[in-house]
Amino acid sequence: MHDIRLIRDTPDAFDAALSRRGLAPVAADILALDEARRKLILAAETAQAEANKASKDVGAAKARGDDAEFDRLRGLIADSKARIAAMNDEAKAKDQALTDLLATLPNLPDPSVPDGKDEADNVEIRRHGAPRNFSFAPVEHYEIAGIKPGMDFETAAKLSGSRFVLLSGAVARLHRALAQFMLDLHVDEHGLTETITPVMVREDMMYGTGQLPKFGEDSYQTTNGWWLIPTAEVTLTNIVNGETVEESTLPRRHVAHTLCFRSEAGSAGRDTSGMLRQHQFEKVEMVSITTPDQSAAEHERMTRCAQTVLERLGLPYRTVVLCAGDMGAGATKTHDIEVWLPGQNTYREISSVSVCGDYQARRMNARFRPTGGGKPEFVHTLNGSGLAVGRTLIAVVENGQQEDGSVDLPAALHPYLGGKTRITAEGVLG
């Protein structure tokens, strides 16, 4: 959601910011609705004041026996009630139309975000590690001999359809170990608060973080109205929905490991092989709630938290700043972290870390009370993967694959695997 006062004061700048996302000017439409709404409110208030005066005068007319004036004033009051009700109803309709229009608009890009239309215009800001030189042609995760026994797409398709996977044995344990490793790292070293949240939420929670009303087709809704979360960003961020918190309690830093559900509505034909793009997956999600002056530094800190996971696992990656045309709707700035996948011979996204400014806070009406006094202000919200568990598993096995079909596993995971260091070509931990 956007500050209507900012649009009134700087409509051209508002349109210019939206144009960086490839959107047409809309400030004139917003201001026309806003002006019509304000005029109706003023007219209703003026008419109400006149009706209130007439109500006082009608008693005086009755007392002095002026029947003509008494009847005139009674008619004026009755007419005013109908006109005031009509104006209030129209003002509410204009207000709802304004709210609906603002709710469909994305966040404004931060001035530091590069211009561009799509991922080709993203700007690399960091690269860590070098891709391994293989003495053989590396294959994708689902083609590795030692992984095949524990990664069953056929049975999952029988159970649920396409874009699902059944993990078992060594692969399932590796998946669990990765999630546990990530949580321990974020809690013990990065100071995040581990949080267990529901995976079904009310509709207004999806609205609060921006998945609704525009992106409902990307998620799943139950028959009784709950929505399955696409990420724990929804639950963790909405903890402060409707709240006014004390500045002294900020920043609040949460981490949660949850199931996530996405319809992948716009991804037909993309990544259909393997488990890179699934309807159901697991993710370790980070969310921070901050004051405005903290959010830029918090964005960098969260990015480092996600990068550290990859560094501890010995996985090469690069970090890019998304251009204005490639950012998600709720973000004002996003860092994408892309891990090297030798099976595809390219970097693929494994984490997006975004600062949303007060965009989500306005939708949620989430504020903080300044320590030094003054009016409550909107908090800033940030979210980021720390990391997507399935994609991290893909990266681990592809980068650790050996020519005989076995997989060497990162040392950081050995304690979580009972001291085992590899998955054999037969698909067991060894």
Coordinates of C-alpha atoms in Angstrom, one line a residue:
M1 CA 0.0 0.0 0.0
H2 CA 1.1 3.6 -0.6
D3 CA 1.0 6.8 1.3
I4 CA -1.7 8.9 -0.4
R5 CA -0.1 12.1 0.9
L6 CA 3.1 11.3 -1.0
I7 CA 1.1 10.7 -4.2
R8 CA -0.7 14.1 -3.7
D9 CA 2.6 15.9 -3.1
T10 CA 4.7 14.2 -5.8
P11 CA 2.4 12.6 -8.4
D12 CA 5.0 12.8 -11.2
A13 CA 7.7 11.1 -9.1
F14 CA 5.2 8.4 -8.1
D15 CA 4.5 7.7 -11.8
A16 CA 8.2 7.8 -12.7
A17 CA 8.9 5.2 -10.0
L18 CA 6.2 2.9 -11.3
S19 CA 7.4 3.3 -14.8
R20 CA 10.7 1.7 -13.8
R21 CA 8.6 -1.4 -13.3
G22 CA 7.1 -1.1 -16.7
L23 CA 3.8 0.3 -15.5
A24 CA 1.7 3.1 -17.1
P25 CA 1.0 6.4 -15.2
V26 CA -1.7 6.0 -12.6
A27 CA -1.4 9.0 -10.2
A28 CA -4.0 11.0 -12.1
D29 CA -6.6 8.2 -11.6
I30 CA -5.6 7.9 -7.9
L31 CA -5.9 11.6 -7.3
A32 CA -9.3 11.9 -9.1
L33 CA -10.7 9.2 -6.8
D34 CA -9.1 10.9 -3.8
E35 CA -10.5 14.3 -4.7
A36 CA -14.0 12.9 -5.4
R37 CA -13.9 11.1 -2.0
R38 CA -12.8 14.2 -0.1
K39 CA -15.4 16.4 -1.8
L40 CA -18.2 14.0 -0.8
I41 CA -16.9 13.8 2.8
L42 CA -16.8 17.6 3.0
A43 CA -20.3 17.9 1.5
A44 CA -21.7 15.4 3.8
E45 CA -20.1 17.1 6.8
T46 CA -21.5 20.5 5.7
A47 CA -24.9 19.1 5.2
Q48 CA -24.8 17.4 8.6
A49 CA -23.8 20.7 10.2
E50 CA -26.8 22.4 8.5
A51 CA -29.1 19.6 9.6
N52 CA -27.8 19.9 13.2
K53 CA -28.6 23.7 13.2
A54 CA -32.0 23.0 11.7
S55 CA -32.7 20.5 14.5
K56 CA -32.0 23.2 17.1
D57 CA -34.1 25.7 15.2
V58 CA -37.1 23.4 14.8
G59 CA -37.7 23.4 18.6
A60 CA -37.6 27.2 18.7
A61 CA -40.1 27.5 15.8
K62 CA -42.5 25.1 17.6
A63 CA -42.2 27.0 20.9
R64 CA -43.1 30.3 19.2
G65 CA -46.0 28.8 17.3
D66 CA -44.5 29.3 13.9
D67 CA -46.1 26.3 12.2
A68 CA -44.9 27.2 8.7
E69 CA -41.2 27.5 9.8
F70 CA -41.6 24.3 11.8
D71 CA -42.8 22.4 8.8
R72 CA -40.1 23.8 6.6
L73 CA -37.4 22.9 9.0
R74 CA -38.7 19.4 9.5
G75 CA -38.8 18.9 5.7
L76 CA -35.2 20.2 5.4
I77 CA -34.0 17.8 8.1
A78 CA -35.7 14.8 6.5
D79 CA -34.3 15.7 3.1
S80 CA -30.8 16.3 4.6
K81 CA -30.8 12.8 6.2
A82 CA -31.4 11.2 2.8
R83 CA -28.8 13.4 1.1
I84 CA -26.2 12.8 3.8
A85 CA -26.7 9.1 3.7
A86 CA -26.4 9.0 -0.1
M87 CA -23.2 11.1 0.1
N88 CA -21.7 8.9 2.8
D89 CA -22.5 5.8 0.8
E90 CA -20.9 7.3 -2.3
A91 CA -17.8 8.5 -0.3
K92 CA -17.4 4.9 1.1
A93 CA -17.6 3.5 -2.5
K94 CA -15.0 6.0 -3.7
D95 CA -12.8 5.2 -0.7
Q96 CA -13.1 1.4 -1.4
A97 CA -12.3 2.0 -5.1
L98 CA -9.2 4.0 -4.1
T99 CA -8.1 1.3 -1.6
D100 CA -8.6 -1.4 -4.3
L101 CA -6.6 0.5 -6.8
L102 CA -3.7 1.1 -4.4
A103 CA -3.7 -2.5 -3.3
T104 CA -3.0 -3.7 -6.8
L105 CA 0.1 -1.5 -7.2
P106 CA 3.6 -2.8 -6.5
N107 CA 6.1 -1.2 -4.2
L108 CA 8.2 1.6 -5.5
P109 CA 11.8 0.7 -6.4
D110 CA 14.5 2.1 -4.1
P111 CA 16.7 4.7 -5.9
S112 CA 19.7 2.4 -5.7
V113 CA 17.9 -0.4 -7.6
P114 CA 19.2 -0.7 -11.2
D115 CA 17.0 0.0 -14.1
G116 CA 16.0 -2.9 -16.3
K117 CA 13.2 -5.2 -17.6
D118 CA 14.2 -8.7 -16.6
E119 CA 16.9 -11.0 -15.1
A120 CA 19.3 -10.1 -17.9
D121 CA 19.5 -6.6 -16.4
N122 CA 20.3 -7.7 -12.8
V123 CA 23.7 -6.6 -11.5
E124 CA 26.1 -9.0 -9.8
I125 CA 27.6 -7.6 -6.6
R126 CA 29.4 -10.6 -5.1
R127 CA 30.8 -14.0 -6.2
H128 CA 32.1 -16.6 -3.8
G129 CA 33.9 -19.8 -4.6
A130 CA 34.8 -21.2 -8.0
P131 CA 32.9 -24.0 -9.7
R132 CA 34.5 -27.3 -9.4
N133 CA 36.5 -28.7 -12.4
F134 CA 35.0 -32.1 -13.0
S135 CA 37.0 -34.9 -14.7
F136 CA 33.7 -36.2 -16.1
A137 CA 30.5 -34.6 -17.4
P138 CA 28.4 -33.8 -14.3
V139 CA 24.7 -34.6 -14.4
E140 CA 21.6 -33.1 -12.8
H141 CA 20.5 -34.2 -9.4
Y142 CA 17.9 -36.7 -10.5
E143 CA 20.3 -38.5 -12.8
I144 CA 23.0 -39.2 -10.1
A145 CA 23.1 -43.0 -9.4
G146 CA 23.3 -42.7 -5.7
I147 CA 20.4 -40.2 -5.5
K148 CA 17.9 -42.1 -7.8
P149 CA 16.9 -44.7 -5.2
G150 CA 15.8 -42.0 -2.7
M151 CA 14.1 -39.5 -5.1
D152 CA 10.9 -41.0 -6.5
F153 CA 8.9 -38.8 -8.9
E154 CA 6.7 -41.7 -10.3
T155 CA 5.2 -42.7 -6.9
A156 CA 4.7 -39.0 -6.0
A157 CA 2.9 -38.5 -9.3
K158 CA 0.6 -41.4 -8.5
L159 CA -0.1 -39.9 -5.1
S160 CA -0.5 -36.3 -6.0
G161 CA 0.3 -35.5 -9.7
S162 CA 3.1 -33.7 -11.3
R163 CA 5.6 -31.4 -9.5
F164 CA 5.8 -33.5 -6.3
V165 CA 8.5 -35.8 -5.1
L166 CA 8.8 -38.7 -2.6
L167 CA 12.1 -38.7 -0.7
S168 CA 13.3 -41.7 1.2
G169 CA 16.4 -43.2 2.8
A170 CA 19.7 -41.3 2.6
V171 CA 18.2 -38.5 0.5
A172 CA 15.4 -37.9 3.0
R173 CA 17.9 -37.8 5.9
L174 CA 20.1 -35.4 3.9
H175 CA 17.1 -33.1 3.4
R176 CA 16.3 -33.2 7.2
A177 CA 19.9 -32.6 8.0
L178 CA 20.1 -29.5 5.8
A179 CA 17.0 -28.0 7.5
Q180 CA 18.4 -28.7 11.0
F181 CA 21.8 -27.3 10.0
M182 CA 20.3 -24.1 8.7
L183 CA 18.1 -23.6 11.8
D184 CA 21.0 -24.1 14.2
L185 CA 23.2 -21.7 12.3
H186 CA 20.6 -19.0 12.2
V187 CA 19.6 -19.4 15.9
D188 CA 23.0 -20.0 17.4
E189 CA 25.2 -17.7 15.4
H190 CA 22.9 -15.2 13.7
G191 CA 20.7 -14.6 16.7
L192 CA 17.3 -15.3 15.0
T193 CA 14.4 -16.5 17.1
E194 CA 13.2 -19.9 16.0
T195 CA 9.5 -19.9 15.5
I196 CA 7.0 -22.6 14.6
T197 CA 4.0 -21.2 12.7
P198 CA 0.8 -22.5 11.1
V199 CA 0.9 -23.3 7.4
M200 CA -2.7 -22.2 6.9
V201 CA -3.7 -18.6 7.3
R202 CA -6.8 -16.3 7.1
E203 CA -7.3 -14.3 3.9
D204 CA -6.4 -11.0 5.5
M205 CA -2.9 -12.4 6.4
M206 CA -2.3 -13.0 2.7
Y207 CA -3.4 -9.5 2.0
G208 CA -1.1 -8.1 4.6
T209 CA 2.0 -9.4 2.9
G210 CA 0.8 -8.7 -0.6
Q211 CA -0.1 -12.1 -2.0
L212 CA -3.7 -10.8 -2.3
P213 CA -5.6 -9.5 -4.1
K214 CA -3.5 -9.6 -7.2
F215 CA -1.5 -12.9 -6.9
G216 CA -4.1 -15.3 -5.5
E217 CA -3.7 -17.7 -8.5
D218 CA -0.1 -18.4 -7.3
S219 CA -1.4 -20.0 -4.0
Y220 CA -3.9 -22.6 -2.8
Q221 CA -7.1 -21.9 -0.9
T222 CA -9.0 -24.5 1.1
T223 CA -12.7 -25.0 0.7
N224 CA -13.4 -23.3 4.1
G225 CA -11.4 -20.1 3.3
W226 CA -7.9 -20.8 4.7
W227 CA -4.9 -20.2 2.4
L228 CA -1.8 -22.5 2.4
I229 CA 1.2 -20.3 2.9
P230 CA 3.6 -19.9 -0.1
T231 CA 6.4 -19.1 2.4
A232 CA 6.7 -18.4 6.1
E233 CA 7.1 -14.8 5.2
V234 CA 3.3 -14.6 5.5
T235 CA 3.0 -15.9 9.0
L236 CA 6.2 -14.4 10.4
T237 CA 5.6 -10.9 9.1
N238 CA 1.9 -10.9 10.2
I239 CA 2.9 -11.5 13.8
V240 CA 2.8 -7.7 14.0
N241 CA -0.4 -7.3 12.0
G242 CA -2.5 -4.6 13.7
E243 CA 0.1 -4.1 16.4
T244 CA 1.9 -1.1 17.7
V245 CA 5.2 -2.3 19.2
E246 CA 7.7 -0.5 21.3
E247 CA 10.8 0.7 19.4
S248 CA 13.0 -0.8 22.1
T249 CA 11.8 -4.3 21.0
L250 CA 13.1 -3.8 17.4
P251 CA 14.6 -5.3 15.4
R252 CA 12.6 -8.5 15.7
R253 CA 14.3 -11.4 13.9
H254 CA 12.5 -14.6 13.3
V255 CA 13.4 -17.9 11.5
A256 CA 11.0 -20.7 10.7
H257 CA 11.2 -24.0 8.9
T258 CA 7.9 -24.8 7.2
L259 CA 6.2 -26.5 4.4
C260 CA 5.4 -24.1 1.5
F261 CA 2.8 -24.4 -1.2
R262 CA 2.8 -22.7 -4.6
S263 CA 0.6 -23.4 -7.6
E264 CA 3.4 -22.3 -10.0
A265 CA 0.6 -20.8 -12.1
G266 CA 3.0 -19.0 -14.5
S267 CA 5.6 -21.6 -14.8
A268 CA 4.1 -24.1 -17.3
G269 CA 6.9 -25.9 -19.1
R270 CA 9.7 -24.6 -16.8
D271 CA 11.9 -26.9 -14.8
T272 CA 9.5 -29.8 -15.2
S273 CA 12.3 -32.4 -14.6
G274 CA 13.6 -33.0 -11.1
M275 CA 12.6 -31.2 -7.9
L276 CA 13.7 -27.6 -8.7
R277 CA 10.2 -26.3 -9.0
Q278 CA 7.6 -28.1 -6.9
H279 CA 4.0 -27.4 -5.6
Q280 CA 5.1 -28.5 -2.1
F281 CA 8.5 -27.8 -0.7
E282 CA 10.3 -26.8 2.5
K283 CA 12.1 -23.6 3.3
V284 CA 13.9 -22.0 6.2
E285 CA 12.6 -18.5 6.1
M286 CA 14.0 -15.3 7.8
V287 CA 11.9 -12.3 8.6
S288 CA 13.0 -9.1 10.3
I289 CA 10.8 -6.2 11.6
T290 CA 12.7 -3.0 12.0
T291 CA 12.5 0.8 12.2
P292 CA 13.0 2.7 8.9
D293 CA 16.6 3.8 9.8
Q294 CA 17.6 0.1 10.4
S295 CA 16.2 -1.5 7.3
A296 CA 19.0 -0.9 4.8
A297 CA 21.6 -2.3 7.2
E298 CA 19.3 -5.2 8.1
H299 CA 19.0 -6.1 4.5
E300 CA 22.7 -6.5 4.2
R301 CA 22.8 -8.5 7.4
M302 CA 20.1 -10.9 6.2
T303 CA 21.9 -11.3 2.9
R304 CA 25.1 -12.3 4.8
C305 CA 23.1 -14.8 6.9
A306 CA 21.9 -16.6 3.7
Q307 CA 25.3 -16.4 2.1
T308 CA 26.9 -18.0 5.2
V309 CA 24.8 -21.1 4.8
L310 CA 26.2 -21.6 1.3
E311 CA 29.8 -20.8 2.4
R312 CA 29.6 -23.4 5.3
L313 CA 28.4 -26.0 2.8
G314 CA 31.2 -25.1 0.4
L315 CA 28.9 -24.2 -2.5
P316 CA 29.9 -21.6 -5.1
Y317 CA 27.4 -18.8 -5.4
R318 CA 26.9 -15.3 -6.7
T319 CA 24.7 -12.4 -5.4
V320 CA 22.8 -10.0 -7.7
V321 CA 20.7 -6.9 -7.1
L322 CA 17.5 -7.4 -9.0
C323 CA 16.6 -4.6 -11.5
A324 CA 13.4 -2.7 -11.1
G325 CA 11.6 -4.8 -13.7
D326 CA 12.5 -8.2 -12.1
M327 CA 11.6 -7.5 -8.5
G328 CA 8.7 -9.0 -6.7
A329 CA 5.7 -6.7 -6.2
G330 CA 6.2 -6.2 -2.4
A331 CA 9.9 -5.4 -2.5
T332 CA 11.6 -2.1 -2.8
K333 CA 15.0 -3.8 -3.2
T334 CA 16.0 -7.4 -3.5
H335 CA 19.2 -9.4 -3.4
D336 CA 19.0 -12.8 -5.2
I337 CA 21.6 -15.4 -4.2
E338 CA 22.3 -17.9 -7.0
V339 CA 24.0 -21.2 -6.3
W340 CA 26.1 -23.0 -8.9
L341 CA 24.5 -26.1 -10.3
P342 CA 27.0 -28.1 -12.4
G343 CA 24.3 -30.3 -13.8
Q344 CA 22.8 -27.3 -15.5
N345 CA 26.2 -25.5 -15.9
T346 CA 24.7 -22.3 -14.5
Y347 CA 23.8 -20.3 -11.4
R348 CA 20.2 -20.7 -10.1
E349 CA 18.3 -18.7 -7.5
I350 CA 18.4 -20.3 -4.0
S351 CA 17.4 -17.3 -2.0
S352 CA 15.7 -13.9 -2.4
V353 CA 16.3 -11.4 0.4
S354 CA 14.0 -8.4 0.1
V355 CA 13.4 -5.2 2.0
C356 CA 9.8 -4.1 1.7
G357 CA 10.0 -0.7 3.5
D358 CA 6.6 0.2 4.9
Y359 CA 4.7 -1.3 2.0
Q360 CA 3.5 -4.4 4.0
A361 CA 3.3 -2.5 7.2
R362 CA 0.7 -0.2 5.7
R363 CA -1.4 -3.2 4.5
M364 CA -1.1 -4.7 8.0
N365 CA -1.4 -1.5 10.0
A366 CA 1.8 -2.4 11.9
R367 CA 3.5 0.4 13.7
F368 CA 6.1 1.1 16.4
R369 CA 6.0 3.7 19.2
P370 CA 9.3 5.8 19.1
T371 CA 11.3 5.6 22.3
G372 CA 11.7 9.4 22.4
G373 CA 8.0 10.0 22.1
G374 CA 5.9 11.2 19.2
K375 CA 3.3 9.6 16.9
P376 CA 3.6 5.9 16.1
E377 CA 5.3 5.1 12.8
F378 CA 5.0 2.3 10.4
V379 CA 7.6 -0.5 10.8
H380 CA 9.8 -1.7 8.0
T381 CA 9.6 -5.4 7.0
L382 CA 12.2 -7.7 5.4
N383 CA 12.2 -11.3 4.4
G384 CA 14.6 -13.8 2.8
S385 CA 15.2 -17.5 2.3
G386 CA 17.8 -19.0 4.5
L387 CA 17.5 -21.3 2.5
A388 CA 15.1 -23.2 0.3
V389 CA 15.8 -26.7 1.6
G390 CA 15.1 -28.7 -1.6
R391 CA 17.2 -26.4 -3.8
T392 CA 20.0 -26.6 -1.3
L393 CA 19.8 -30.4 -1.5
I394 CA 20.1 -30.2 -5.3
A395 CA 23.2 -28.0 -5.0
V396 CA 24.8 -30.3 -2.5
V397 CA 24.4 -33.5 -4.4
E398 CA 25.2 -31.9 -7.8
N399 CA 28.4 -30.3 -6.6
G400 CA 29.4 -33.3 -4.5
Q401 CA 28.7 -36.0 -7.2
Q402 CA 31.5 -38.4 -8.1
E403 CA 32.1 -40.3 -11.4
D404 CA 31.0 -43.6 -9.9
G405 CA 27.6 -42.1 -8.9
S406 CA 28.3 -41.5 -5.3
V407 CA 28.1 -38.1 -3.6
D408 CA 30.6 -36.6 -1.2
L409 CA 28.7 -34.5 1.5
P410 CA 29.9 -31.2 3.1
A411 CA 31.7 -31.5 6.4
A412 CA 29.2 -29.1 8.0
L413 CA 26.5 -31.8 7.6
H414 CA 28.5 -34.8 9.0
P415 CA 27.4 -34.2 12.6
Y416 CA 23.8 -34.2 11.5
L417 CA 24.3 -37.5 9.6
G418 CA 25.7 -39.6 12.4
G419 CA 29.2 -39.0 11.2
K420 CA 28.5 -40.3 7.7
T421 CA 30.3 -38.4 4.9
R422 CA 28.8 -39.6 1.6
I423 CA 26.0 -41.2 -0.2
T424 CA 27.2 -44.3 -2.0
A425 CA 26.5 -45.2 -5.6
E426 CA 23.9 -47.6 -4.2
G427 CA 22.1 -44.8 -2.4
V428 CA 23.0 -45.4 1.2
L429 CA 24.8 -43.2 3.7
G430 CA 28.4 -44.3 4.2

